[in-house]
Coordinates of C-alpha atoms and ligand atoms in Angstrom, one line a residue:
M67 CA 0.0 0.0 0.0
P68 CA 1.6 3.3 -1.0
T69 CA 1.1 4.9 2.4
I70 CA 3.1 7.8 3.8
S71 CA 2.7 9.4 7.2
N72 CA 0.2 12.1 6.2
G73 CA -1.8 10.3 3.6
I74 CA -1.8 8.1 0.5
A75 CA 0.0 9.1 -2.6
S76 CA -2.3 8.9 -5.6
R77 CA -2.1 9.3 -9.3
G78 CA -4.8 10.4 -11.6
Y79 CA -5.8 12.8 -14.4
A80 CA -7.0 16.4 -13.6
T81 CA -7.9 19.5 -15.5
R82 CA -6.7 22.8 -14.1
S83 CA -9.0 25.3 -15.9
P84 CA -12.4 25.4 -17.8
N85 CA -10.6 25.2 -21.1
G86 CA -7.8 22.9 -20.0
K87 CA -7.2 19.3 -21.0
L88 CA -7.1 16.5 -18.5
A89 CA -3.5 15.6 -17.8
P90 CA -1.5 13.4 -15.3
F91 CA -1.7 14.7 -11.8
N92 CA -0.1 13.4 -8.5
F93 CA -1.9 14.2 -5.2
M94 CA -2.5 13.0 -1.7
R95 CA -5.5 11.1 -0.4
R96 CA -6.3 11.2 3.4
P97 CA -4.9 8.3 5.5
V98 CA -7.3 5.4 6.0
G99 CA -9.4 6.4 9.0
K100 CA -11.2 4.0 11.4
A101 CA -14.4 3.8 9.3
D102 CA -12.7 4.2 5.9
V103 CA -12.1 1.8 3.0
L104 CA -9.2 2.1 0.6
I105 CA -10.1 1.1 -2.9
D106 CA -7.8 0.3 -5.8
I107 CA -9.9 1.6 -8.7
M108 CA -10.3 -0.8 -11.6
Y109 CA -12.8 1.0 -13.8
C110 CA -14.4 4.5 -13.9
G111 CA -17.2 5.5 -16.2
I112 CA -17.3 8.9 -17.9
C113 CA -20.5 10.7 -17.1
H114 CA -21.6 13.9 -18.9
S115 CA -21.5 15.6 -15.4
D116 CA -17.7 15.0 -15.4
I117 CA -17.6 17.2 -18.5
H118 CA -19.9 19.9 -17.1
S119 CA -17.7 20.0 -14.0
A120 CA -14.3 19.8 -15.7
R121 CA -15.3 22.7 -18.0
S122 CA -17.1 24.5 -15.2
E123 CA -20.3 24.7 -17.2
W124 CA -22.3 24.9 -13.9
R125 CA -19.8 27.6 -12.7
G126 CA -17.6 27.5 -9.6
S127 CA -15.7 24.2 -10.2
A128 CA -12.8 23.8 -7.8
Y129 CA -9.6 23.2 -9.7
P130 CA -7.7 21.0 -10.2
V131 CA -10.7 18.8 -11.0
V132 CA -10.1 15.0 -10.9
P133 CA -13.5 13.9 -12.2
G134 CA -15.1 10.4 -12.0
H135 CA -18.0 9.1 -9.9
E136 CA -18.8 5.8 -11.6
I137 CA -16.2 3.8 -9.7
V138 CA -15.6 0.1 -9.4
G139 CA -12.6 -1.4 -7.6
K140 CA -11.1 -3.8 -5.2
V141 CA -10.7 -3.1 -1.4
S142 CA -7.0 -3.0 -0.5
A143 CA -7.3 -1.9 3.1
V144 CA -9.9 -1.1 5.7
G145 CA -10.0 0.9 9.0
Q146 CA -10.2 -0.7 12.4
S147 CA -13.9 -0.3 12.8
V148 CA -15.0 -1.4 9.3
R149 CA -17.1 -4.5 9.5
K150 CA -19.0 -4.3 6.2
F151 CA -16.0 -4.8 3.9
R152 CA -12.8 -6.8 3.7
K153 CA -9.6 -6.7 1.7
G154 CA -10.3 -8.2 -1.7
D155 CA -14.0 -7.3 -1.9
I156 CA -15.3 -5.8 -5.2
V157 CA -17.1 -2.5 -4.5
G158 CA -18.5 0.6 -6.1
V159 CA -18.6 4.3 -5.3
G160 CA -21.0 6.7 -6.9
C161 CA -21.5 10.5 -6.8
M162 CA -21.4 10.9 -3.0
V163 CA -18.7 10.0 -0.4
G164 CA -20.3 11.5 2.7
S165 CA -23.2 13.5 4.2
C166 CA -24.1 14.7 7.8
G167 CA -25.9 11.4 8.6
K168 CA -28.1 13.3 11.1
C169 CA -30.5 15.6 9.3
K170 CA -34.0 14.5 8.5
Y171 CA -33.2 13.5 4.9
C172 CA -30.0 11.6 5.7
K173 CA -32.0 9.6 8.3
E174 CA -34.6 8.8 5.7
G175 CA -31.9 7.5 3.3
H176 CA -32.0 10.6 1.1
E177 CA -28.3 11.5 1.6
Y178 CA -28.4 13.2 -1.8
N179 CA -30.7 15.9 -0.2
C180 CA -28.7 16.3 3.0
V181 CA -29.5 19.8 4.4
E182 CA -26.6 20.0 6.9
G183 CA -23.9 21.2 4.5
G184 CA -25.2 19.0 1.7
P185 CA -23.7 15.7 0.5
I186 CA -19.9 15.5 0.0
W187 CA -19.6 14.9 -3.7
T188 CA -17.0 12.4 -4.9
Y189 CA -15.1 15.2 -6.5
G190 CA -15.2 19.0 -6.1
S191 CA -16.6 19.2 -2.5
Y192 CA -14.8 20.6 0.5
D193 CA -12.7 17.9 2.1
K194 CA -12.4 18.4 5.9
H195 CA -9.5 15.9 6.0
T196 CA -7.2 17.6 3.5
K197 CA -8.8 21.1 3.8
G198 CA -8.8 21.0 0.0
H199 CA -11.5 19.5 -2.2
T200 CA -12.4 15.9 -3.0
F201 CA -10.8 14.1 -6.0
G202 CA -12.8 11.5 -8.1
G203 CA -12.2 8.3 -9.8
Y204 CA -10.0 9.1 -12.7
S205 CA -7.2 7.8 -10.4
N206 CA -5.6 4.7 -9.1
N207 CA -7.2 4.7 -5.6
I208 CA -9.7 6.4 -3.4
V209 CA -10.4 6.5 0.4
V210 CA -14.1 6.5 1.3
D211 CA -16.2 6.2 4.4
Q212 CA -17.7 2.7 4.5
G213 CA -21.2 4.1 4.6
F214 CA -20.8 5.3 1.0
V215 CA -19.3 2.1 -0.4
L216 CA -21.5 -0.2 -2.3
R217 CA -21.3 -4.0 -2.7
I218 CA -21.0 -5.2 -6.3
P219 CA -23.1 -8.4 -6.6
K220 CA -21.1 -11.5 -7.7
G221 CA -21.0 -12.3 -11.4
M222 CA -21.4 -8.8 -12.8
D223 CA -19.2 -7.6 -15.6
L224 CA -17.2 -5.0 -13.7
A225 CA -16.4 -2.6 -16.5
R226 CA -20.0 -2.6 -17.6
T227 CA -21.2 -2.2 -14.1
A228 CA -19.2 1.0 -13.3
P229 CA -21.7 3.3 -15.1
L230 CA -24.5 2.0 -13.0
M231 CA -22.9 3.9 -10.1
C232 CA -24.3 7.1 -11.5
A233 CA -26.3 6.4 -14.7
G234 CA -27.9 3.4 -13.0
T235 CA -29.0 5.1 -9.8
T236 CA -30.1 8.3 -11.6
T237 CA -32.5 6.4 -13.9
Y238 CA -33.6 3.6 -11.5
T239 CA -34.7 6.2 -8.8
P240 CA -37.4 8.1 -10.8
L241 CA -38.6 4.9 -12.6
S242 CA -39.2 3.2 -9.2
Y243 CA -40.5 6.4 -7.5
W244 CA -43.1 6.9 -10.2
K245 CA -43.9 3.1 -10.0
V246 CA -43.4 2.3 -13.7
K247 CA -45.1 -1.0 -14.5
K248 CA -46.6 -3.2 -17.2
G249 CA -49.2 -1.4 -19.3
Q250 CA -47.5 1.9 -19.1
T251 CA -45.6 3.7 -21.9
V252 CA -42.3 5.3 -20.9
G253 CA -40.4 7.7 -23.1
V254 CA -36.7 8.1 -22.8
L255 CA -35.6 11.5 -24.2
G256 CA -31.9 11.4 -25.2
L257 CA -30.1 8.1 -25.9
G258 CA -26.8 8.6 -24.2
G259 CA -25.2 7.1 -21.0
L260 CA -28.2 7.7 -18.8
G261 CA -30.8 7.2 -21.6
H262 CA -29.6 3.7 -22.7
V263 CA -29.6 2.5 -19.1
A264 CA -33.1 4.0 -18.6
V265 CA -34.4 2.0 -21.6
K266 CA -33.1 -1.2 -20.1
I267 CA -34.5 -0.6 -16.6
A268 CA -37.9 0.7 -17.8
K269 CA -38.2 -2.3 -20.1
S270 CA -37.3 -4.7 -17.3
M271 CA -40.1 -3.1 -15.1
G272 CA -42.6 -4.2 -17.8
A273 CA -43.2 -0.8 -19.5
K274 CA -43.4 -0.3 -23.2
V275 CA -40.4 2.0 -23.9
I276 CA -40.2 4.6 -26.7
V277 CA -36.9 6.5 -27.3
L278 CA -37.0 10.1 -28.4
T279 CA -33.8 10.9 -30.1
S280 CA -32.2 13.7 -32.1
S281 CA -29.8 11.2 -33.7
K282 CA -30.9 9.2 -36.8
N283 CA -28.1 6.7 -36.3
K284 CA -29.5 5.6 -32.9
V285 CA -32.9 4.5 -34.0
K286 CA -31.8 0.9 -34.8
D287 CA -29.9 0.7 -31.5
A288 CA -32.9 1.8 -29.5
L289 CA -34.8 -1.2 -30.7
R290 CA -31.8 -3.5 -29.9
L291 CA -31.7 -2.0 -26.4
G292 CA -35.3 -3.0 -25.8
A293 CA -37.4 0.0 -27.0
S294 CA -40.5 -0.7 -29.0
A295 CA -40.0 2.3 -31.2
A296 CA -37.7 5.3 -31.6
L297 CA -39.0 8.7 -32.7
L298 CA -36.8 11.3 -34.3
T299 CA -37.5 14.5 -32.4
S300 CA -36.9 16.5 -35.5
D301 CA -39.8 14.7 -37.3
R302 CA -42.8 16.7 -36.1
K303 CA -45.4 14.6 -37.9
Q304 CA -44.1 11.4 -36.4
M305 CA -44.0 13.0 -33.0
E306 CA -47.6 14.3 -33.3
R307 CA -48.9 10.8 -34.1
H308 CA -47.8 9.8 -30.6
N309 CA -49.5 12.7 -28.8
D310 CA -51.4 11.8 -25.6
S311 CA -49.7 8.4 -25.3
F312 CA -46.9 8.5 -22.7
D313 CA -47.3 8.0 -18.9
L314 CA -43.8 9.2 -18.1
I315 CA -40.9 10.7 -20.0
I316 CA -37.4 10.7 -18.5
D317 CA -35.5 13.6 -20.0
T318 CA -31.8 12.9 -20.0
V319 CA -30.7 15.7 -22.4
S320 CA -27.5 17.4 -21.4
A321 CA -27.9 20.5 -23.5
D322 CA -30.4 23.3 -23.9
H323 CA -33.7 22.1 -25.4
D324 CA -37.4 23.0 -25.5
V325 CA -39.2 20.8 -23.0
N326 CA -42.6 22.3 -24.1
S327 CA -42.4 20.4 -27.4
F328 CA -42.6 17.1 -25.5
M329 CA -45.5 17.8 -23.2
P330 CA -48.2 17.0 -25.7
L331 CA -46.9 13.5 -25.9
L332 CA -48.0 13.0 -22.3
K333 CA -51.4 11.5 -21.4
L334 CA -53.6 13.2 -18.9
D335 CA -51.7 13.3 -15.6
G336 CA -48.4 12.4 -17.3
K337 CA -45.1 13.4 -16.0
L338 CA -41.9 14.6 -17.6
V339 CA -39.1 14.0 -15.2
L340 CA -35.9 15.9 -15.7
V341 CA -32.7 14.1 -14.8
G342 CA -30.4 15.9 -17.4
L343 CA -28.7 19.0 -16.1
P344 CA -28.2 21.6 -18.9
S345 CA -26.4 24.7 -17.6
S346 CA -29.1 27.2 -18.7
P347 CA -32.5 27.5 -17.2
L348 CA -35.4 25.9 -18.9
K349 CA -38.4 27.9 -20.2
V350 CA -41.7 26.2 -19.4
A351 CA -44.9 27.5 -21.0
A352 CA -47.8 27.4 -18.6
F353 CA -50.1 26.2 -21.4
S354 CA -47.8 23.1 -21.9
I355 CA -48.5 21.7 -18.5
V356 CA -51.7 23.3 -17.1
G357 CA -54.0 21.7 -19.7
G358 CA -53.6 18.0 -19.5
H359 CA -52.8 18.2 -15.8
R360 CA -49.2 17.4 -16.5
A361 CA -46.3 17.6 -14.1
L362 CA -42.8 18.6 -14.7
A363 CA -40.7 16.9 -12.1
G364 CA -37.0 16.5 -11.3
S365 CA -35.0 13.6 -9.9
G366 CA -31.4 13.2 -8.7
L367 CA -29.6 10.1 -7.5
G368 CA -30.9 7.5 -5.2
G369 CA -29.7 7.3 -1.6
V370 CA -27.1 4.8 -0.5
E371 CA -29.6 2.1 0.3
E372 CA -31.5 2.6 -2.9
T373 CA -28.3 2.5 -4.9
Q374 CA -27.6 -0.9 -3.4
Q375 CA -31.1 -2.0 -4.3
M376 CA -30.5 -0.8 -7.9
L377 CA -27.2 -2.8 -8.1
D378 CA -29.0 -6.0 -6.8
Y379 CA -31.9 -5.3 -9.2
C380 CA -29.6 -4.9 -12.2
A381 CA -27.6 -8.1 -11.3
K382 CA -30.9 -10.0 -11.1
H383 CA -32.2 -8.7 -14.4
G384 CA -28.9 -8.9 -16.3
I385 CA -28.6 -5.1 -16.7
A386 CA -25.3 -3.4 -17.4
A387 CA -24.1 -0.5 -19.6
D388 CA -23.0 -0.8 -23.2
I389 CA -19.5 0.5 -23.1
E390 CA -16.4 1.5 -25.0
L391 CA -13.4 0.7 -22.7
I392 CA -10.6 3.1 -23.1
P393 CA -7.2 3.8 -21.6
I394 CA -7.0 7.0 -19.6
Q395 CA -4.7 8.5 -22.2
K396 CA -7.8 8.8 -24.5
V397 CA -9.9 10.7 -22.0
N398 CA -9.8 14.1 -23.8
E399 CA -10.8 12.5 -27.1
A400 CA -13.6 10.7 -25.3
Y401 CA -14.9 14.1 -23.9
D402 CA -15.1 15.6 -27.4
R403 CA -16.8 12.5 -28.7
I404 CA -19.4 12.5 -25.9
V405 CA -20.3 16.2 -26.6
K406 CA -20.8 15.3 -30.3
G407 CA -23.0 12.4 -29.3
D408 CA -20.5 9.9 -30.6
V409 CA -20.5 7.2 -28.0
K410 CA -22.4 3.9 -27.7
Y411 CA -23.2 4.4 -24.9
R412 CA -20.7 5.0 -22.1
F413 CA -16.9 5.4 -22.1
V414 CA -15.3 3.5 -19.2
I415 CA -11.7 4.1 -18.3
D416 CA -9.6 1.0 -17.6
L417 CA -7.4 2.3 -14.8
K418 CA -4.7 -0.3 -15.5
S419 CA -3.7 2.1 -18.2
L420 CA -2.5 4.6 -15.6
K421 CA 0.6 2.5 -15.0
K422 CA 1.7 3.1 -18.6
Ligands
NAP1251 P1 -24.7 11.8 -22.6 O1 -24.2 10.4 -22.6 O2 -23.9 12.8 -23.3 O3 -26.2 11.8 -23.2 C1 -27.0 12.9 -23.4 C2 -27.9 12.8 -24.6 O4 -28.6 14.0 -24.7 C3 -27.2 12.6 -25.9 O5 -26.8 11.3 -26.2 C4 -28.2 13.1 -26.9 O6 -29.1 12.0 -27.1 C5 -28.9 14.2 -26.1 N1 -28.4 15.5 -26.5 C6 -27.2 16.0 -26.3 N2 -27.1 17.2 -26.8 C7 -28.3 17.5 -27.3 C8 -28.8 18.6 -28.0 N3 -28.1 19.7 -28.2 N4 -30.1 18.6 -28.4 C9 -30.8 17.5 -28.2 N5 -30.4 16.4 -27.6 C10 -29.1 16.4 -27.2 O7 -24.9 12.3 -21.1 P2 -25.3 11.5 -19.8 O8 -24.0 11.1 -19.1 O9 -26.3 10.5 -20.1 O10 -25.9 12.7 -18.9 C11 -27.1 13.4 -19.4 C12 -27.3 14.6 -18.5 O11 -27.7 14.1 -17.2 C13 -26.1 15.5 -18.2 O12 -26.6 16.8 -18.2 C14 -25.7 15.1 -16.9 O13 -25.0 16.1 -16.2 C15 -27.0 14.8 -16.2 N6 -26.9 13.9 -15.0 C16 -27.8 14.1 -14.0 C17 -27.8 13.3 -12.9 C18 -28.7 13.6 -11.8 O14 -28.4 13.3 -10.6 N7 -29.9 14.1 -12.1 C19 -26.9 12.3 -12.8 C20 -26.0 12.0 -13.9 C21 -26.1 12.8 -15.0 P3 -29.7 11.8 -28.6 O15 -28.5 11.7 -29.5 O16 -30.5 10.5 -28.5 O17 -30.6 12.9 -28.9
ZN1252 ZN1 -22.9 11.2 -13.2
ZN1253 ZN1 -27.7 15.2 6.3

């Protein structure tokens, strides 16, 4: 274990400015505390939120940014009081690495909504141990409180499971909250990392799934992934034919878009649930939701317990991401390709490549 007295020497990739490229970066992790788990990272997915953060598209990113919150790895050491995990266990870490644990939302398992200082994000949050900020999973290791470490069920393909740590929980949570079931029609708007996992999960829950995509070349794939149909959002006539037919639409689009144009697709009482996080505010026309008694809702990640449920659910239903495995040296190229919509459907970094 690469321990030195005041912490753990780590290697990763970081960007130092909104326009900067990701490049090799050496830094210190905190020493393994009593309740901590040290994880050797094997795989880390690239979420579009990593790009928003690395480029400070949501403003205020703390540099250097070491992104990465779709982590799967092997436990290499545990603190004295850790009972949940042992050296050698295969585990996952998602978007959060801590929260107050005492506020009403933490107690209810909604750590994501912690109101006592908010959750500690896997990267970019104040880190009381180092007095700096947290660094994510584009790195060889990470130290995490055992309460935020997830168990990866046996038999899962580890590289394809990494994206579930964010894309999985972010789509499973609204689909289960809104009780998606057989007989319902679910729309998935945007077929990217989140979108393609949403298709698989919604389908496994028994719903009829229809993909709404801006990319002609994804129509065939949508069917292969389990959708009954895929509509091109630019084809107004085709869209109109599906008016008043969706119970729920999960909107995963990462860039500015007009949500009003999708509201007529919803049945009476239908919901459009935003999970995508474009940097500019959305404009919602009152007339697009008032008539039709429609709701525009939002949803973030699941809590820790729900994330474990999601992993167990995906293991049981054979759900994992479709990925392109890359060495970390290709991460900048991957970012550009994601922004162009040129990934099917998640890049995952093989952290073995850091040794090169
Ligand atoms: P992604 O892989 O890049 O997918 C986004 C998809 O949005 C694209 O594949 C594309 O689908 C569509 N899209 C992109 N630009 C568009 C444009 N200009 N007009 C219309 N459609 C466009 O991204 P992701 O990793 O799935 O993340 C999606 C969003 O969710 C990001 O904003 C991310 O930050 C956010 N997110 C939120 C949470 C949460 O807690 N709520 C968690 C994770 C991620 P088509 O080609 O099919 O049109
Ligand atoms: Zn994410
Ligand atoms: Zn809290």
